[in-house]
XYZ file of C-alpha atoms in Angstrom:
609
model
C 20.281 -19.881 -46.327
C 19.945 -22.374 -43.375
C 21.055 -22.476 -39.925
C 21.432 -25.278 -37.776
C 19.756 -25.791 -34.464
C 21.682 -26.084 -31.474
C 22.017 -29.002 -29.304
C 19.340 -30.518 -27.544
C 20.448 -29.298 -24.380
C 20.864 -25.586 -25.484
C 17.541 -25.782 -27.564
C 15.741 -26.868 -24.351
C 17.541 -24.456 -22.268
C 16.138 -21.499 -24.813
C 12.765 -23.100 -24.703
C 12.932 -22.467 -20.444
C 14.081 -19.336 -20.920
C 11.164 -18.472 -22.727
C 9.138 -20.008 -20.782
C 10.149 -18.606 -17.733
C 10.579 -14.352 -18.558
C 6.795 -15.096 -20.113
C 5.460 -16.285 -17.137
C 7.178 -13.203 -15.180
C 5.397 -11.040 -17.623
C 2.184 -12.420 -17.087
C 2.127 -12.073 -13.685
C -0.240 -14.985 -12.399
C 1.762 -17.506 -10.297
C 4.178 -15.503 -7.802
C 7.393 -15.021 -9.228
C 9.729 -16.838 -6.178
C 7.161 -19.923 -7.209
C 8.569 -19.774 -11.138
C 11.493 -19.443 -10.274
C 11.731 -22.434 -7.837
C 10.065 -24.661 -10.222
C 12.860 -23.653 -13.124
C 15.692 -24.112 -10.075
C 14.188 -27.731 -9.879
C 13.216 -28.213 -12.926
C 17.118 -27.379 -14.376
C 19.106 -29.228 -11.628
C 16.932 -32.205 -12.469
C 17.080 -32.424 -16.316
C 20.711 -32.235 -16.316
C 21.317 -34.806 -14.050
C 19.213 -37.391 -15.284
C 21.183 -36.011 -18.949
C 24.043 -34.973 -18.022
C 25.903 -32.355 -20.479
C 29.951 -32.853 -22.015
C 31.597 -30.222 -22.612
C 34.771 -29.667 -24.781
C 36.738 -30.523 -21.550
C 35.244 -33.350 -20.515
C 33.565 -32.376 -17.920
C 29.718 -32.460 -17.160
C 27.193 -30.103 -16.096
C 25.444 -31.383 -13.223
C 22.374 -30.350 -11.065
C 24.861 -28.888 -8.195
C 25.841 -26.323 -10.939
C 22.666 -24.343 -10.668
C 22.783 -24.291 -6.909
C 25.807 -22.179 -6.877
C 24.051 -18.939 -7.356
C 22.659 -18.898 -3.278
C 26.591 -18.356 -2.761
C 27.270 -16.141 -5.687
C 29.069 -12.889 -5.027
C 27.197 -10.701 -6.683
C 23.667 -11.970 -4.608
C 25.676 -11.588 -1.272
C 26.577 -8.452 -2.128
C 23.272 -7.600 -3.110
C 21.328 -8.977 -0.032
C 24.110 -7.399 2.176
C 23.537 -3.820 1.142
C 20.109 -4.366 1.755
C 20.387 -4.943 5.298
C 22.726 -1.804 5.381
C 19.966 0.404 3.567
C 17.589 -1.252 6.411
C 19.776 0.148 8.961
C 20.007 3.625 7.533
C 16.256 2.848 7.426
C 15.903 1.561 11.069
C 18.080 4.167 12.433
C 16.780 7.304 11.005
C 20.530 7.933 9.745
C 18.961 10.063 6.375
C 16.509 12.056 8.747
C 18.997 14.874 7.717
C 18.096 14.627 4.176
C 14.554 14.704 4.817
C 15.205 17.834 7.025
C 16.861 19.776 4.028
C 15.290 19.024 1.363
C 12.240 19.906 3.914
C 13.441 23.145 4.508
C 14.325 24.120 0.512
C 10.212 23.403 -0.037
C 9.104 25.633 2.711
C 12.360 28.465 1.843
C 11.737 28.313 -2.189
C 8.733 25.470 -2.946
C 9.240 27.064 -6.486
C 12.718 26.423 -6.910
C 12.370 23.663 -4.697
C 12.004 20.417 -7.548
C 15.582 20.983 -8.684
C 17.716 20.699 -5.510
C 15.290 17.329 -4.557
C 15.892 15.743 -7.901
C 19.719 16.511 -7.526
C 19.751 15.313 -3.619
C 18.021 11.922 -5.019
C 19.781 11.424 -7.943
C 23.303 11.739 -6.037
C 22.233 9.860 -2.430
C 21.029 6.778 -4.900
C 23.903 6.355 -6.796
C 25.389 4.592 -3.131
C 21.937 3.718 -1.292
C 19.286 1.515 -2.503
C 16.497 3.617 -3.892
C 13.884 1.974 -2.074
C 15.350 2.880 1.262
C 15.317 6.602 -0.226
C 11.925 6.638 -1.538
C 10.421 5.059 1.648
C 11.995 7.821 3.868
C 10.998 10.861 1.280
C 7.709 9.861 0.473
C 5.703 11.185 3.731
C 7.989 14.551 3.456
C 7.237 15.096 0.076
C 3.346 14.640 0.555
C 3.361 16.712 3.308
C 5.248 19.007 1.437
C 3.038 19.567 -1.270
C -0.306 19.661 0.867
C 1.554 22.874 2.861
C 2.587 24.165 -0.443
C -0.535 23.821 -1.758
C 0.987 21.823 -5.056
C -0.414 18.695 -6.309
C 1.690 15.373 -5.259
C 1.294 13.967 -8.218
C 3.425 16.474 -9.827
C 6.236 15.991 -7.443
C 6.191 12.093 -6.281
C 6.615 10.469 -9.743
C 9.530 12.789 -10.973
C 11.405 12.024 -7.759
C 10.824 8.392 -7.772
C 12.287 8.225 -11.403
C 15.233 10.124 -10.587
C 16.003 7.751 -8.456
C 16.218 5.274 -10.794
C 18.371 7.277 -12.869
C 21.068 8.358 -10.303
C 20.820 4.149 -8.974
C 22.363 3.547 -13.037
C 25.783 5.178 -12.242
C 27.710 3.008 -10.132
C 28.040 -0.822 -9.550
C 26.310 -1.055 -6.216
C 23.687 1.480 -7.445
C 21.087 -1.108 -8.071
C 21.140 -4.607 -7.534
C 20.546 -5.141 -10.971
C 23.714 -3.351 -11.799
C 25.942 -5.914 -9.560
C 24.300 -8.488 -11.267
C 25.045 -7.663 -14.470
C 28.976 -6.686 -13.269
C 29.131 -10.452 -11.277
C 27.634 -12.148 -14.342
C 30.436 -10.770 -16.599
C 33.158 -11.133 -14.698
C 32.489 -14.573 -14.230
C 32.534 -15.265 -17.798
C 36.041 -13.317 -18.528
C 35.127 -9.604 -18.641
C 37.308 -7.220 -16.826
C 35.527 -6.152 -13.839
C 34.194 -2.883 -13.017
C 35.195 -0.481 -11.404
C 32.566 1.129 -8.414
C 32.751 4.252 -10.656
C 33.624 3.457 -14.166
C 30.446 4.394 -16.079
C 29.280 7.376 -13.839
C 30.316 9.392 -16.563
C 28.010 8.550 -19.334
C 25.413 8.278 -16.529
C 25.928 11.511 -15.321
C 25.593 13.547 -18.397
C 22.126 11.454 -19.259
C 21.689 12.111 -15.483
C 21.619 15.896 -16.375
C 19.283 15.847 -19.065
C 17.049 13.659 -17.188
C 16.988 16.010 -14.454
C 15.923 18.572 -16.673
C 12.943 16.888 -18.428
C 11.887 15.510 -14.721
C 11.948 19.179 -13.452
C 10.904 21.034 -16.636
C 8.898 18.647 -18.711
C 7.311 15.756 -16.124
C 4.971 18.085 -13.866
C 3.539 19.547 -17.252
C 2.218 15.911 -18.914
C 1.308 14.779 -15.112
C -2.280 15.676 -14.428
C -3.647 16.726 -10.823
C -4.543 13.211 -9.257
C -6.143 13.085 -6.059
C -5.441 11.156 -3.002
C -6.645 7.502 -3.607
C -9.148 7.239 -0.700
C -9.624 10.217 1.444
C -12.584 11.664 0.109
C -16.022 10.266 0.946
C -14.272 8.396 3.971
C -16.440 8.361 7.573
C -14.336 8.517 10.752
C -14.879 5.470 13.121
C -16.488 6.149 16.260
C -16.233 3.453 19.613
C -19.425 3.317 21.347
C -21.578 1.084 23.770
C -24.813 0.229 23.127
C -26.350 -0.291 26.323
C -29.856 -3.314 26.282
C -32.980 -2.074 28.278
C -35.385 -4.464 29.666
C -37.291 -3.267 27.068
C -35.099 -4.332 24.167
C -36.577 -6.977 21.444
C -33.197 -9.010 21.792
C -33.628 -9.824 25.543
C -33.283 -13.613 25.807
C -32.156 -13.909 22.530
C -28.553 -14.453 20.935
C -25.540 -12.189 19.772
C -26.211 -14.098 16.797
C -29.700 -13.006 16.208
C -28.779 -9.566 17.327
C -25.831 -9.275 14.813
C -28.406 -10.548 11.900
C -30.996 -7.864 12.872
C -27.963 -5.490 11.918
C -27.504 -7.138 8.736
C -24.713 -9.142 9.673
C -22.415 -5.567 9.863
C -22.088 -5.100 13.586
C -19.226 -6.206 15.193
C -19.431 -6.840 19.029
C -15.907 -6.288 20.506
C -16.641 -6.957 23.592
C -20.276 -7.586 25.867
C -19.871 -6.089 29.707
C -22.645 -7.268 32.032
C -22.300 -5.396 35.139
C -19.420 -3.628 37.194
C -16.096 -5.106 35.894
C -17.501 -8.310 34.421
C -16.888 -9.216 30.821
C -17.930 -11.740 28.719
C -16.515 -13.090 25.378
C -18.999 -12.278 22.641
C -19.390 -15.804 21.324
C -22.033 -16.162 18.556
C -24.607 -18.218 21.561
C -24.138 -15.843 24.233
C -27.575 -14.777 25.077
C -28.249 -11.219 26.151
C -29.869 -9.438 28.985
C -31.029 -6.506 30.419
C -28.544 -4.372 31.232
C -25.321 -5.596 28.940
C -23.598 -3.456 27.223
C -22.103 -4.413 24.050
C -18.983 -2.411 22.494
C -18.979 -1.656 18.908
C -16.904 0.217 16.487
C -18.622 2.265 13.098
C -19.903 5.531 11.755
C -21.802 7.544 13.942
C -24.841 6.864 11.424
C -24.107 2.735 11.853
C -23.619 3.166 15.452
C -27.123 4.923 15.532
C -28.639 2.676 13.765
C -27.745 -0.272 15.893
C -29.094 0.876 18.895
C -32.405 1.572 16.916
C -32.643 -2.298 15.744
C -31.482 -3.034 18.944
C -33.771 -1.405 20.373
C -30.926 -0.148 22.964
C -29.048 3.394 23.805
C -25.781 4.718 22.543
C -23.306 5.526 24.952
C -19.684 7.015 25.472
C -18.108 5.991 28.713
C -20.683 7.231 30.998
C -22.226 9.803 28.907
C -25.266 8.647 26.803
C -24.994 10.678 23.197
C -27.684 12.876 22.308
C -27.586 16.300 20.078
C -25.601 18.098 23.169
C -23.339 15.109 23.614
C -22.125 14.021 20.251
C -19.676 10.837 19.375
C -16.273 12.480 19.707
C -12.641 10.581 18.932
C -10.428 13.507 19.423
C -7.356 11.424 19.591
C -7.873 9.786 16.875
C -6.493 10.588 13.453
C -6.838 9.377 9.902
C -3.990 8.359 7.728
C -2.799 6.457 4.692
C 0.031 3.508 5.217
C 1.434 1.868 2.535
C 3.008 -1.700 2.932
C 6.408 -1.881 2.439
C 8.438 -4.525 0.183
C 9.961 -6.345 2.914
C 6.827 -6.347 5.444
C 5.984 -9.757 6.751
C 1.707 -8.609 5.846
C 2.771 -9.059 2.345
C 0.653 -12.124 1.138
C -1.246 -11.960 4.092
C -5.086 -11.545 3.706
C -6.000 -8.612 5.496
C -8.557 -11.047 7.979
C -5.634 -12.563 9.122
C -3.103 -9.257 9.440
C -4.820 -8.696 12.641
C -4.155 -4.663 11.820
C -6.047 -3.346 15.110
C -4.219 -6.007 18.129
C -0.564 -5.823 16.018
C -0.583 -2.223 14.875
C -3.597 -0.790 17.014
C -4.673 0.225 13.321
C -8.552 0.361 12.207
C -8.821 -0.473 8.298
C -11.313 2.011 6.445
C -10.449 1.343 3.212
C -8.176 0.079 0.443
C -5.914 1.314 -2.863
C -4.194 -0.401 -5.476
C -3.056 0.929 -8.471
C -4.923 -1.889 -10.585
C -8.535 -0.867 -9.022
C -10.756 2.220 -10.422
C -12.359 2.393 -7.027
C -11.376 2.366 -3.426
C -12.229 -0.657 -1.628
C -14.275 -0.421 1.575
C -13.761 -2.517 4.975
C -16.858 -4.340 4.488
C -14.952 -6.534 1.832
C -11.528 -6.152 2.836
C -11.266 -9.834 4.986
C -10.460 -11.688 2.113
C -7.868 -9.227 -0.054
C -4.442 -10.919 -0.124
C -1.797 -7.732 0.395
C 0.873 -7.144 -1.871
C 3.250 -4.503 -1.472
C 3.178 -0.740 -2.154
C -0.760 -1.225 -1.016
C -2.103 1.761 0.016
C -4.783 1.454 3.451
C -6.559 3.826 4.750
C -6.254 3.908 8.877
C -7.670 5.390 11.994
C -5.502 5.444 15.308
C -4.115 7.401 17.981
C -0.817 9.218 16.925
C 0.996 7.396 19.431
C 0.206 3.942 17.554
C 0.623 6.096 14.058
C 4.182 6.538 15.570
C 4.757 3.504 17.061
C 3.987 2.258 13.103
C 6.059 4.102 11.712
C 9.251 2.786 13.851
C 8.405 -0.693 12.321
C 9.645 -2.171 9.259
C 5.868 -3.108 7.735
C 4.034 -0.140 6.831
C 4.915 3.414 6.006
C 3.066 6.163 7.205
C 2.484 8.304 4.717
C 1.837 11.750 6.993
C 4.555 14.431 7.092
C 3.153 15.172 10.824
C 4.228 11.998 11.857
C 8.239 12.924 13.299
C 10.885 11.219 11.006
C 12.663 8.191 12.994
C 15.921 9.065 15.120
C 17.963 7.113 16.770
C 20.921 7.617 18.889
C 22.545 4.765 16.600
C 21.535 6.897 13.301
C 25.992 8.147 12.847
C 26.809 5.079 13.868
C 25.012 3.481 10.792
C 25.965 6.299 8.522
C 29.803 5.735 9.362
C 29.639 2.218 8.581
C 27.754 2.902 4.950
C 29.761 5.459 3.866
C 32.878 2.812 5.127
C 31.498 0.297 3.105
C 31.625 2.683 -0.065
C 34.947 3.946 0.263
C 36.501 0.695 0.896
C 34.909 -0.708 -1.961
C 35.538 2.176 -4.539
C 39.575 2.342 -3.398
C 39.572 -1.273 -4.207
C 40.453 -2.348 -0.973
C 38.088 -5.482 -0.493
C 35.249 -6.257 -3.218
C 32.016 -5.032 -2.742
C 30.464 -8.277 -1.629
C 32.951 -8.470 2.110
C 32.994 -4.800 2.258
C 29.501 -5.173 2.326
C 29.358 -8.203 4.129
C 31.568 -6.285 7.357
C 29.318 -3.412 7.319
C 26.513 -6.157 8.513
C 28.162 -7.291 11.036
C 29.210 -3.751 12.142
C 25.431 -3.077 12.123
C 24.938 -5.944 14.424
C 27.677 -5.386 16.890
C 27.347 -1.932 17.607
C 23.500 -2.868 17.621
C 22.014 -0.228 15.095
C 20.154 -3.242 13.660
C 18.990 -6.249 14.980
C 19.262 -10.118 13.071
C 15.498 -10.156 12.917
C 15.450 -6.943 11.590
C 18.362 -7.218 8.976
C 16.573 -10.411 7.258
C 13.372 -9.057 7.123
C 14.382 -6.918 4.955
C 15.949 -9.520 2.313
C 13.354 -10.797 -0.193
C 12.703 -14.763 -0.829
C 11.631 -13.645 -4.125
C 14.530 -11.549 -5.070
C 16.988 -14.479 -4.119
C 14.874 -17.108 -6.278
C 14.420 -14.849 -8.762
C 18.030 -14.230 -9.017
C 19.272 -17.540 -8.073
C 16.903 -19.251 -11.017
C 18.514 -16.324 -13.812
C 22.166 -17.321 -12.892
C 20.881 -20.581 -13.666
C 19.528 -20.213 -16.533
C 22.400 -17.923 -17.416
C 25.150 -20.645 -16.750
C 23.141 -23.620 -18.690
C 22.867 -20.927 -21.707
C 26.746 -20.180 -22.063
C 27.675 -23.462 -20.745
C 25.580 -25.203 -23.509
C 26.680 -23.030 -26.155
C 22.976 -21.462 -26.400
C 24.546 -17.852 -26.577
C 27.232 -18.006 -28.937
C 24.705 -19.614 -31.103
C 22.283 -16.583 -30.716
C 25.250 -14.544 -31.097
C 25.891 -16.113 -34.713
C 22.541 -15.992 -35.445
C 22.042 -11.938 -34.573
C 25.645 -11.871 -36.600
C 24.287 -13.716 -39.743
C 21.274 -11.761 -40.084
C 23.131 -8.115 -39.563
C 25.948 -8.472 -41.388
C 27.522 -5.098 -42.055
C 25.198 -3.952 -39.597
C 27.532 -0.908 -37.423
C 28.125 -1.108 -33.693
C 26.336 1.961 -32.777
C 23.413 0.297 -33.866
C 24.624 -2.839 -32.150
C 24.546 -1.216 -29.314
C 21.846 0.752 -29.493
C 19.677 -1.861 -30.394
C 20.888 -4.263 -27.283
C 20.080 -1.124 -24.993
C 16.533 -0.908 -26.486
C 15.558 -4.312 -26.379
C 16.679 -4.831 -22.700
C 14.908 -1.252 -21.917
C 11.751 -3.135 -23.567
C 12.594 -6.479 -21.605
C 13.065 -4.439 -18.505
C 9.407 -3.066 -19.186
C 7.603 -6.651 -19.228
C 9.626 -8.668 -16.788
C 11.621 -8.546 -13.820
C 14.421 -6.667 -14.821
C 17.744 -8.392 -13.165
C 16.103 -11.305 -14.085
C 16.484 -10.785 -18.132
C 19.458 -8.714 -17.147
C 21.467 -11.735 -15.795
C 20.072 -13.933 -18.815
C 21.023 -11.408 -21.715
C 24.493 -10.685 -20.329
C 26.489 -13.861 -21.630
C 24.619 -13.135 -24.981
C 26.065 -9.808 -25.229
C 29.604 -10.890 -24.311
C 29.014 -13.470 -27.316
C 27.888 -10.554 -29.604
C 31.295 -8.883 -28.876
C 33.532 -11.481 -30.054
C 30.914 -12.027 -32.726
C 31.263 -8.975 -33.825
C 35.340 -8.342 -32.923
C 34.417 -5.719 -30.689
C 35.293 -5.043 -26.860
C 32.757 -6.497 -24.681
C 32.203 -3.271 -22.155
C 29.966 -1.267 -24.049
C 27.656 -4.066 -25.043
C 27.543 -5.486 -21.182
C 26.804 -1.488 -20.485
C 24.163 -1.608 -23.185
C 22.578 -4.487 -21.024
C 23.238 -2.885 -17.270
C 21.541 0.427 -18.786
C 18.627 -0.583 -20.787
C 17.697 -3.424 -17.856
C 17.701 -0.014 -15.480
C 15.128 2.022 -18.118
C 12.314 0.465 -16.285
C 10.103 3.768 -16.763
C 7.009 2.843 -18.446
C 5.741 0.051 -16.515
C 5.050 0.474 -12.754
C 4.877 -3.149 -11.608
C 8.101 -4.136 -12.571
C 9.537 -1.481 -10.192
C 9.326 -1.532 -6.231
C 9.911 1.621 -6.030
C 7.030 2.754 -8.834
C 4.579 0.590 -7.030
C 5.160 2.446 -3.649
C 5.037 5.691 -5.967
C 2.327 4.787 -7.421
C -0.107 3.538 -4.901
C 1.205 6.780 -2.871
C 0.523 9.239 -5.204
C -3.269 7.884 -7.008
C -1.282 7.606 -10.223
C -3.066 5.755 -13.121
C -1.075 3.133 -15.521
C -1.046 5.707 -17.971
C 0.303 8.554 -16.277
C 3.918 6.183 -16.016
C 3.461 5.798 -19.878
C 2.987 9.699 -20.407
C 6.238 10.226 -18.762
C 8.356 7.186 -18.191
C 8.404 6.371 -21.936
C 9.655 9.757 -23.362
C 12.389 9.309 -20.691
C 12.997 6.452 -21.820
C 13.877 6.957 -25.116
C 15.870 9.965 -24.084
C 18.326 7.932 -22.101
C 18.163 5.673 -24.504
C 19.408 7.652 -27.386
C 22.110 9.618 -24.883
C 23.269 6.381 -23.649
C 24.254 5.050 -26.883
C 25.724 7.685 -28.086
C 28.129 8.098 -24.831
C 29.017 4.891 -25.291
C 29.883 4.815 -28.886
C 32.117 7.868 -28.346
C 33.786 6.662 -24.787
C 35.004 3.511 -26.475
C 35.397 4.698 -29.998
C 32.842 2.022 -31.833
């Protein structure tokens, strides 16, 4: 039997699509860039060949520039700034207190009541805003509890997930998927209309996260604490009897193997000099250096010099001492501005007042040391390794780039925190009684944030992602050319041709399962957003209602368990917790199935197929 191709326009349109979900997979040019490149790339072919369909009318290039004003994105980027503000203004400090206070009452009993807090708070916030508030608590937590982290930080982060599946504005992936189909005729959603089958999957996840999980999750260790040497800031102070007298910081620097780092050169009472490369010392300078005490030792040997603290030179009674200084790990969140930043240029210890010891991500066996750190680009969920005062640890944490992960460190709290929480939970009702879509609801909550200043503007969009809206904007396209061209009802026939007789639960089922393993290699709104026309095509294919087959796509595009890079959220886990790639595929893909299989079969029985 043959089948005819489809038009060139469709065929090409395929081809892109292709293209464009294997170059997310792979991983090696940034996504936003893809996805800017297919923008062009689309708007361009179809005006130089324009498109007719049945009614006439042509598909031009300013077709595929209507997704920066779709409803679905708005809504999307506008419950991000809300989460940011919950975020900003310490408005879920309450939840961390709790579920703090169930560890240290019953750290037994404790899993259950966390997984159930998360599971219900993400069905209405975004789960990155939960997992960046929980994950200091939770490792400080399990250090005072004496349990590993890595049995604890994974299961929540995946629960998370889980709980995000149940209502529209859950994930963003799931207001995709709901914009995409209403705009090609499918009844819209309801905020709660699937929370149902969720919640019943929802229960036996919980279960196998709190029962199963901690048992096939060994004991990992944090990523760079051990072997790490405090920094130490010293003076080493030149005698006239020094061999770098007369000679240049230069010279002096090379005698030390190129590894000391003058931070400043003081030559006499209150006189300072900027340690240029040709300054040439002299008796009596005194040249300020950070290191280990065994570096910082070792200089003043080469140097020929003595080691001193303030006014006190250090000897065997008068050790190096930083009392106020403490070591912790920060991880870089998704919306910090040092994200593609190489660390060189971050400028860690004049922004933050933060000295770099070392480095963690989830791709490297070993932890990388500051000696060659300069030239790392940082991504996010990168875990660093810091020294500071706990006034600048504090000071960190109030910003929006890097998370401090130390339970010492106070949770943020602001006097604007029920102010915020007011306006989200606003937002939610409004939407969910159907009073204004999600996207304005949303929308007035921003500007509720602004005016009663819980958030600033600078704030608010530095939390939105450029790659998110590319990303997204560049699927819609893609999405539109594909129905618009008649690509998906051809891949519709062609699925229909080849599984004749074929039943809907496996229909179904088998839509969920390829989206879960789409969801696994690629960004997952991205194939969401592509896949969901096709599935509406399937249903009239098939003479069946188009719900459960759009469901199959919103709930296999949110079974994103087995692979941690495709996840924000399993990045920051990740990174936080010294998880291997493995340990994701030892749990998340048994959970996986499960949902899998419960999912389809809630579905099949809610709407009879």
């Amino acid at each position: 039997m043959t089948y005819a191709l489809p038009n060139y326009h469709a065929l090409v349109v395929l081809l892109l699509i292709v293209a464009t979900l294997f170059a997310f997979s792979r991983g090696r040019l940034p996504r936003e860039t893809v996805s800017l490149f297919v923008l062009v790339l689309l708007a361009v072919a179809f005006e130089l060949f324009p498109f007719q369909q049945a009614d006439g009318e042509a598909i031009r290039a300013t077709n595929f520039f209507l997704g920066f004003g779709h409803e679905a994105l708005i809504a999307v980027c506008a419950l991000i700034i809300l989460g940011q503000g919950l975020v900003r203004t310490g408005a879920l400090e309450p939840v961390g207190r709790l579920i703090g206070s169930i560890w240290r009452q019953a750290p037994t009993f404790a899993m259950l009541p966390t997984l159930l807090i998360c599971a219900a708070i993400s069905a209405f916030v975004n789960n990155i805003t939960i997992v960046m508030i929980l994950l200091p608590i939770l490792l400080s937590l399990a250090m005072r509890s004496n349990l590993p982290s890595s049995r604890i930080l994974l299961p929540v982060g995946m629960i998370t997930i889980v709980g995000g599946m149940s209502t529209t504005i859950g994930t963003a992936t799931n207001l995709l998927v709901v914009g995409v189909a209403a705009d090609i005729g499918v009844a819209p959603f309801g905020m709660l209309d699937f929370f149902l089958p969720v919640a019943i999957a929802g229960s036996i996840a919980i279960l196998y996260l709190w029962l199963i999980a901690p048992r096939l999750l060994p004991e990992r260790q944090a990523p760079l604490q051990s072997g790490v040497k405090r920094l130490y800031t010293a003076q080493i102070r030149l005698g006239k009897s020094s061999d770098v007298i007369g000679q240049t910081l230069s010279s002096a620097i090379e005698r030390c193997d190129g590894n000391l780092k003058v931070e400043k050169i003081q030559r006499g009472p209150g006189v300072f000099i900027t340690p240029l490369p040709d300054v040439s010392l002299k008796a009596g300078d005194r040249l300020t250096t950070t290191n280990t005490q065994d570096n910082l030792r070792e200089f003043a040997h080469v140097l020929g010099g003595r080691l001193y603290s303030g006014d006190v030179e250090i000897d065997d009674q008068h050790p190096l001492g930083a009392d106020d200084q403490k070591i912790a790990e920060v991880a870089v969140t998704p919306s910090s501005k040092l994200v593609g930043l190489r660390i060189g240029q971050a400028k860690l210890l004049s922004r933050y007042g933060l000295r770099l010891l070392a480095l963690h991500r989830f791709n490297r066996e070993d932890q990388t040391r500051t000696t060659a750190l300069d030239n790392i680009v940082m991504r996010s969920g990168d875990v660093l390794l810091v020294q500071s005062s706990a006034r600048q640890l504090e000071a960190a944490k109030d910003g929006p780039d890097l998370l401090v992960l130390d339970g010492s460190i106070k949770l943020p709290k602001t006097t604007k925190a029920p102010t915020a929480l007011v306006i989200m939970i606003a937002v939610i009702v409004i939407a969910a009684l159907g009073i204004l879509p999600i996207a304005l609801s949303a929308l007035f909550g921003v500007i509720a944030l602004l005016v009663t200043r819980c958030l600033t503007w600078h704030e608010g969009m530095g939390a939105i992602s450029l790659q998110l809206v590319l990303v997204v904007v560049a699927s819609l396209g893609l999405s539109s050319a594909l129905m618009l061209t008649g690509g998906s009802d051809w891949i519709a026939q062609l699925v229909h041709a080849f599984s004749a007789g074929i039943s809907p639960f496996l229909l179904v089922g088998g839509l969920m399962l390829f989206m879960a393993l789409m969801a696994n290699l690629v960004a997952n709104y991205a194939a969401a957003i592509i896949i969901t026309p096709i599935a509406a095509s399937l249903a009239q294919q098939f003479m069946l209602p188009a719900e459960p087959l759009i469901l199959a796509v919103l709930f296999g595009a949110n079974l994103s368990f087995a692979k941690p890079t495709v996840y924000k959220t399993n990045l920051l886990v990740m990174n936080a917790g010294g998880y291997k790639y493995k340990d994701f595929v030892r749990v998340g893909l048994p959970l996986m199935l499960l949902l899998w299989v419960v999912l389809t079969a809630t579905l099949a029985y809610a709407y009879q197929i």
